[in-house]
C-alpha positions as semicolon CSV with decimal commas, in nm:
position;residue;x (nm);y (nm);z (nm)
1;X;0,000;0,000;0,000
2;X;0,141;0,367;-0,093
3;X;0,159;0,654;0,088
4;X;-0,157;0,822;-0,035
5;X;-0,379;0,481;-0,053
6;X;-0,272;0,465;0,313
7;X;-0,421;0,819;0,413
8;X;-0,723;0,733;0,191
9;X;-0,756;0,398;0,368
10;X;-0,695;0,526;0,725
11;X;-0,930;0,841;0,660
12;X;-1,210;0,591;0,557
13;X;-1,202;0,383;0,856
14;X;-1,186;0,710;1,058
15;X;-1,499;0,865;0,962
16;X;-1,705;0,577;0,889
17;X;-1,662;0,500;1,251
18;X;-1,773;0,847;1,367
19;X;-2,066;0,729;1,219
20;X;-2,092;0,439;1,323
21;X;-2,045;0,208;1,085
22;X;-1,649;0,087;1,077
23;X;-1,522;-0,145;0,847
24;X;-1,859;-0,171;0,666
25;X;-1,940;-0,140;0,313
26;X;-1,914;0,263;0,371
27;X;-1,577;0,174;0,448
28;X;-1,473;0,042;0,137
29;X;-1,699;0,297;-0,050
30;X;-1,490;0,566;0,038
31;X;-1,156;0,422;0,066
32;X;-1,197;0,317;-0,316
33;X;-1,272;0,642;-0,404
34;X;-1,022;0,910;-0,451
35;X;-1,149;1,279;-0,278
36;X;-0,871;1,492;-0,504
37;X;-1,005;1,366;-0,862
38;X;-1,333;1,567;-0,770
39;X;-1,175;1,916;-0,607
40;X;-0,983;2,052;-0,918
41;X;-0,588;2,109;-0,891
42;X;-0,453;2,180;-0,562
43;X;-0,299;2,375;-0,372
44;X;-0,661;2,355;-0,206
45;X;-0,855;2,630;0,046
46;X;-1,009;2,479;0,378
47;X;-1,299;2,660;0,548
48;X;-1,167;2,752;0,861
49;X;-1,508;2,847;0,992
50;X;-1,777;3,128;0,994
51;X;-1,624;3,464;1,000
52;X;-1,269;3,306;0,932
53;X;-1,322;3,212;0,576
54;X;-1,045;2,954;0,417
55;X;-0,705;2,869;0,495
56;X;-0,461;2,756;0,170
57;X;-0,343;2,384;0,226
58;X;0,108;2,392;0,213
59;X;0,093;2,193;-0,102
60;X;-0,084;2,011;-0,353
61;X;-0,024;1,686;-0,179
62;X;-0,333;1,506;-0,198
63;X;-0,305;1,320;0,140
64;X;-0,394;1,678;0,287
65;X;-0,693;1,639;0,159
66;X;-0,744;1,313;0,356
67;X;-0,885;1,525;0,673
68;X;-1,292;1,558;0,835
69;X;-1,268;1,886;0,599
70;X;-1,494;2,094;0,421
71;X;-1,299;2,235;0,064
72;X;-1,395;2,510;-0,124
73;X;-1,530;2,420;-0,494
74;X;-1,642;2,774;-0,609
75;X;-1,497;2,992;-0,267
76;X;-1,693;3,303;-0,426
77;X;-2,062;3,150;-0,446
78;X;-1,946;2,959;-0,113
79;X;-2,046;2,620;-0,237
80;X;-1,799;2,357;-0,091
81;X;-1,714;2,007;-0,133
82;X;-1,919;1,938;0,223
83;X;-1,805;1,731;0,563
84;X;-1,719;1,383;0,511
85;X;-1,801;1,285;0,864
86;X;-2,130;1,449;0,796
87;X;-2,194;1,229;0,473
88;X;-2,080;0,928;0,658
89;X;-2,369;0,993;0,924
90;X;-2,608;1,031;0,610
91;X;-2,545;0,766;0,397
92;X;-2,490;0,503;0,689
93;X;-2,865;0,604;0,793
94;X;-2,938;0,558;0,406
95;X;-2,758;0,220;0,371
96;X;-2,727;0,264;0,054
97;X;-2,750;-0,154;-0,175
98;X;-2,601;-0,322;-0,416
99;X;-2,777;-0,237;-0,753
100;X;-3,035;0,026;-0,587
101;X;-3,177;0,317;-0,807
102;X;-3,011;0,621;-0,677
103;X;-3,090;1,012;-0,744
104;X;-2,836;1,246;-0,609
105;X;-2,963;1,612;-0,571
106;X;-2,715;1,903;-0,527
107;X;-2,429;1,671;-0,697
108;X;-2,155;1,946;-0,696
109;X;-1,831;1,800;-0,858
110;X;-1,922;1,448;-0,767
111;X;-1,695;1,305;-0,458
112;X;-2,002;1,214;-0,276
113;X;-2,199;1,069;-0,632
114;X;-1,896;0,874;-0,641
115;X;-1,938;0,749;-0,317
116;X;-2,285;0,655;-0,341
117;X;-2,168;0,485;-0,694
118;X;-1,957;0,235;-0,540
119;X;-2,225;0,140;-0,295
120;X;-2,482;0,066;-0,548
121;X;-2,211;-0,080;-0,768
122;X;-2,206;-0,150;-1,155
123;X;-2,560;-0,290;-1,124
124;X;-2,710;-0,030;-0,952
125;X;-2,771;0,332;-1,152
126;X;-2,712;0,681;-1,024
127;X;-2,854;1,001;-1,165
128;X;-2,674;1,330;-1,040
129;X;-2,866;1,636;-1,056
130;X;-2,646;1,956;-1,051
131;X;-2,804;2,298;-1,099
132;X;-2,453;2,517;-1,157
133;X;-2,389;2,482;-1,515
134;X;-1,978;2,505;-1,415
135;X;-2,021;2,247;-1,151
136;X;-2,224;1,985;-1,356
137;X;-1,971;2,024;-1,701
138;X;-1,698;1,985;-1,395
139;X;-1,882;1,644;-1,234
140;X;-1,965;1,479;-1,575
141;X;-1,568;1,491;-1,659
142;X;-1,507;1,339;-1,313
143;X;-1,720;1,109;-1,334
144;X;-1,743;0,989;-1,680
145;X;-1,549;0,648;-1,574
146;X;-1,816;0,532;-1,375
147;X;-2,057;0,378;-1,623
148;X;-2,359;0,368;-1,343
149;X;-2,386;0,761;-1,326
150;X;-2,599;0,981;-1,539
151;X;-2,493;1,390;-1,460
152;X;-2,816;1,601;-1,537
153;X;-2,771;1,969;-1,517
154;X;-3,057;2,095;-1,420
155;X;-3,222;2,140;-1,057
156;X;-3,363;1,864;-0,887
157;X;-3,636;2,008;-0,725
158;X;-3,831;2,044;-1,036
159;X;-3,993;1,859;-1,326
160;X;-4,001;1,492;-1,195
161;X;-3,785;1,230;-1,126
162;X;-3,766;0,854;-1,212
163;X;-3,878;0,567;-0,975
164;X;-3,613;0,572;-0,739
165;X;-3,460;0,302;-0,419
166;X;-3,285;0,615;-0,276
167;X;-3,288;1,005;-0,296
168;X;-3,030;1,217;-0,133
169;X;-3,033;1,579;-0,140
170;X;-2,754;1,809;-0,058
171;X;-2,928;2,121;-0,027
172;X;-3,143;2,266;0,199
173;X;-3,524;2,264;0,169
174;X;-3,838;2,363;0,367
175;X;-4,047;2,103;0,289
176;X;-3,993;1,706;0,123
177;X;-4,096;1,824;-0,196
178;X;-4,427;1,589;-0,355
179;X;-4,191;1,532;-0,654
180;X;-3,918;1,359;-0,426
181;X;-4,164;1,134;-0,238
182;X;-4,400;1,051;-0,500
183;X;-4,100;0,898;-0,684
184;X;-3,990;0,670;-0,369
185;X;-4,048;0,289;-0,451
186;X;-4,149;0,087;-0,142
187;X;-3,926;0,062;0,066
188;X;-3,758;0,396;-0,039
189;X;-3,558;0,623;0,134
190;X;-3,529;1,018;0,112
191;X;-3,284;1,242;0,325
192;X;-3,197;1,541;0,297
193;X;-3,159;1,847;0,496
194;X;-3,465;2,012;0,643
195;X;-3,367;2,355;0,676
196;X;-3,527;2,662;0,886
197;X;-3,490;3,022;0,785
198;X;-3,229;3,223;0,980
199;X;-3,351;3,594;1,195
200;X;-3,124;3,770;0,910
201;X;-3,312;3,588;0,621
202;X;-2,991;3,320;0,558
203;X;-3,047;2,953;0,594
204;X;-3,075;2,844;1,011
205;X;-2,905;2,554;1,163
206;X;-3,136;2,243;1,056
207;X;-3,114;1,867;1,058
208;X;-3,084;1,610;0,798
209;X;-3,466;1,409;0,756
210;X;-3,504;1,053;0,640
211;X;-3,800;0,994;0,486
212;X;-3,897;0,562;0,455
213;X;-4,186;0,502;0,240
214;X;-4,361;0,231;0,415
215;X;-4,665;0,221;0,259
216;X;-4,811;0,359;-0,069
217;X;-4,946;0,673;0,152
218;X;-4,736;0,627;0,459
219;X;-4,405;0,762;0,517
220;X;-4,159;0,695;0,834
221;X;-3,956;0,970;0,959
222;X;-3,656;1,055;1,204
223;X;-3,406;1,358;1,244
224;X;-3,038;1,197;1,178
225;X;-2,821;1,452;1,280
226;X;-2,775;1,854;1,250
227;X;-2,697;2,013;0,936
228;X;-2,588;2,384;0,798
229;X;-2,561;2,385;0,436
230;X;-2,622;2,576;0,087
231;X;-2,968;2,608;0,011
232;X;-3,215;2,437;-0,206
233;X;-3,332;2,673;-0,533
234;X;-3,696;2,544;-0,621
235;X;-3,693;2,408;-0,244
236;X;-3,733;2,680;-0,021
237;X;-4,037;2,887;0,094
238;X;-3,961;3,138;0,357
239;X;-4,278;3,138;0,539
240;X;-4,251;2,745;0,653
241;X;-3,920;2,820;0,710
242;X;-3,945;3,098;0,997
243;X;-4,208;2,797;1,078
244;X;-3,921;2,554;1,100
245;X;-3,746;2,771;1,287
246;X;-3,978;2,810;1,544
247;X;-4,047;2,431;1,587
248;X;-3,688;2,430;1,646
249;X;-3,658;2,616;1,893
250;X;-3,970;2,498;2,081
251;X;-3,823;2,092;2,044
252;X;-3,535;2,010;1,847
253;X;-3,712;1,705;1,660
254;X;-3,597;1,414;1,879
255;X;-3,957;1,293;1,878
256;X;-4,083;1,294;1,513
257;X;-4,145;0,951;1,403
258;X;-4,370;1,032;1,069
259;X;-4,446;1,213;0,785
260;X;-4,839;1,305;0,638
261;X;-4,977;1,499;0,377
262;X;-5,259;1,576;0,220
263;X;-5,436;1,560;0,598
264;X;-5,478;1,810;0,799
265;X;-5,259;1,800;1,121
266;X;-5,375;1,652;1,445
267;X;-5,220;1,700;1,755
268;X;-4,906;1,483;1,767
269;X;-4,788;1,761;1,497
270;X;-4,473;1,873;1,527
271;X;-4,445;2,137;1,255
272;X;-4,682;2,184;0,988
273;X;-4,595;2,292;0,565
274;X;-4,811;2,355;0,296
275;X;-4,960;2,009;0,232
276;X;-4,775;1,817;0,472
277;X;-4,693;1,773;0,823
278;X;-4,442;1,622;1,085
279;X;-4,557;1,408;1,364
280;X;-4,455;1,262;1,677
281;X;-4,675;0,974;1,666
């Protein structure tokens, strides 16, 4: 094993188990899968955190990029290539199977499509959705070796979507939009980051949903872990989010076990959207 397939190796087993999952299929997933190919040429910028914006890696050795760090892709629009201990967390709660349907929304350059590639393997299929015209050309050359994935560059929170095992969206949203569960097979899992609006109008601190389809018209639901990220174009509506953001504050979501719509709200509601609702029971 060489230098940098060590890093890789040791960084996969390091954040799988932060989630959880260690020496699992995750494991492998991301060990096989090589984080530099999708962040451009390096020298490359860390976020350093809010109010302390990036901080220039020494080199362009890509073991530094082998860290539980966020990268900038386009440091201007401040779209990054996100947390991998926070993708862990996600797509161990997805668990993600060989030859599964997979739509991934909010694709950026494609490390994590990647990811999710090698867990459905060559006989699953994977369709990226990326709305940045830059960022999709950039993803479709990355991953153009990986005969599973389809790049579409266009927004996934609009038009429809195919029949689908697993959705996972990387952007924040206000509401599980019909389109995303009315394409979930049985069985079918959707997470992605319910976000609340923020006092200055930005995106609040919010926490990643799955969504299980159980039946044709009923849906399981859980919080999996907190989540601050770029938000959701097509997915956002600012009243349910200062909604959100209340519901937030009054319980942080450690109860909510389901997901309606099309019902009006009873009173195991948690929070309440336009057409669907959150409930504790």
């Amino acid at each position: 094993m060489d230098l940098l397939e060590a890093h890789r190796t040791f960084f996969a087993e390091l954040i799988t188990a932060s989630a959880g999952v260690p020496r699992s299929r995750l494991t492998s997933a991301f060990a096989c899968t090589p984080r530099e190919r999708y962040l451009g040429p390096g020298p490359w910028k860390v976020f350093s955190g809010a109010g302390h914006g990036y901080t220039l890696t020494p080199s362009d050795d890509p073991t530094l990029v082998y860290q539980d760090v966020v990268i900038a892709l386009e440091e201007e629009r401040g779209l990054n290539n996100g947390q991998p201990s926070l993708h862990a967390h996600c797509l161990a709660a997805l668990d993600v199977r060989e030859g599964e349907s997979v739509v991934h929304i909010g694709a950026g350059a494609g490390y994590y499509t990647a990811v999710l590639a090698a867990l459905t393997s060559a006989s699953g299929k994977v369709l990226a959705y990326e709305i940045g015209a830059d960022l999709a050309r950039r993803a479709a050359v990355n991953l153009a070796h990986l005969s599973q994935v389809t790049v579409v560059g266009r927004s996934g929170a609009e038009g429809s979507l195919p029949e689908s095992d697993v959705i996972y969206v990387s952007a924040g949203a206000t509401a599980p939009l019909d389109l995303w569960l009315d394409a979930l097979r049985p069985s079918g899992r959707l997470l992605f980051p319910l976000t609340p609006s923020g006092n200055d109008g930005k995106l609040g601190m919010g926490k990643m949903l799955l969504v299980t389809r159980a039946t044709q018209e009923r849906f399981d639901a859980r919080f999996v872990c907190p989540v601050m990220i770029f938000p959701c174009f097509g997915g956002r509506d600012e009243e349910t989010g200062k909604k959100l953001a209340e519901a937030f504050r009054r319980e942080p979501g450690s109860n909510v076990r389901s997901l309606h719509r099309k019902t009006p709200p009873d009173e195991s509601c948690w929070c309440a959207g336009n057409g669907w609702w959150l409930s504790t029971s």
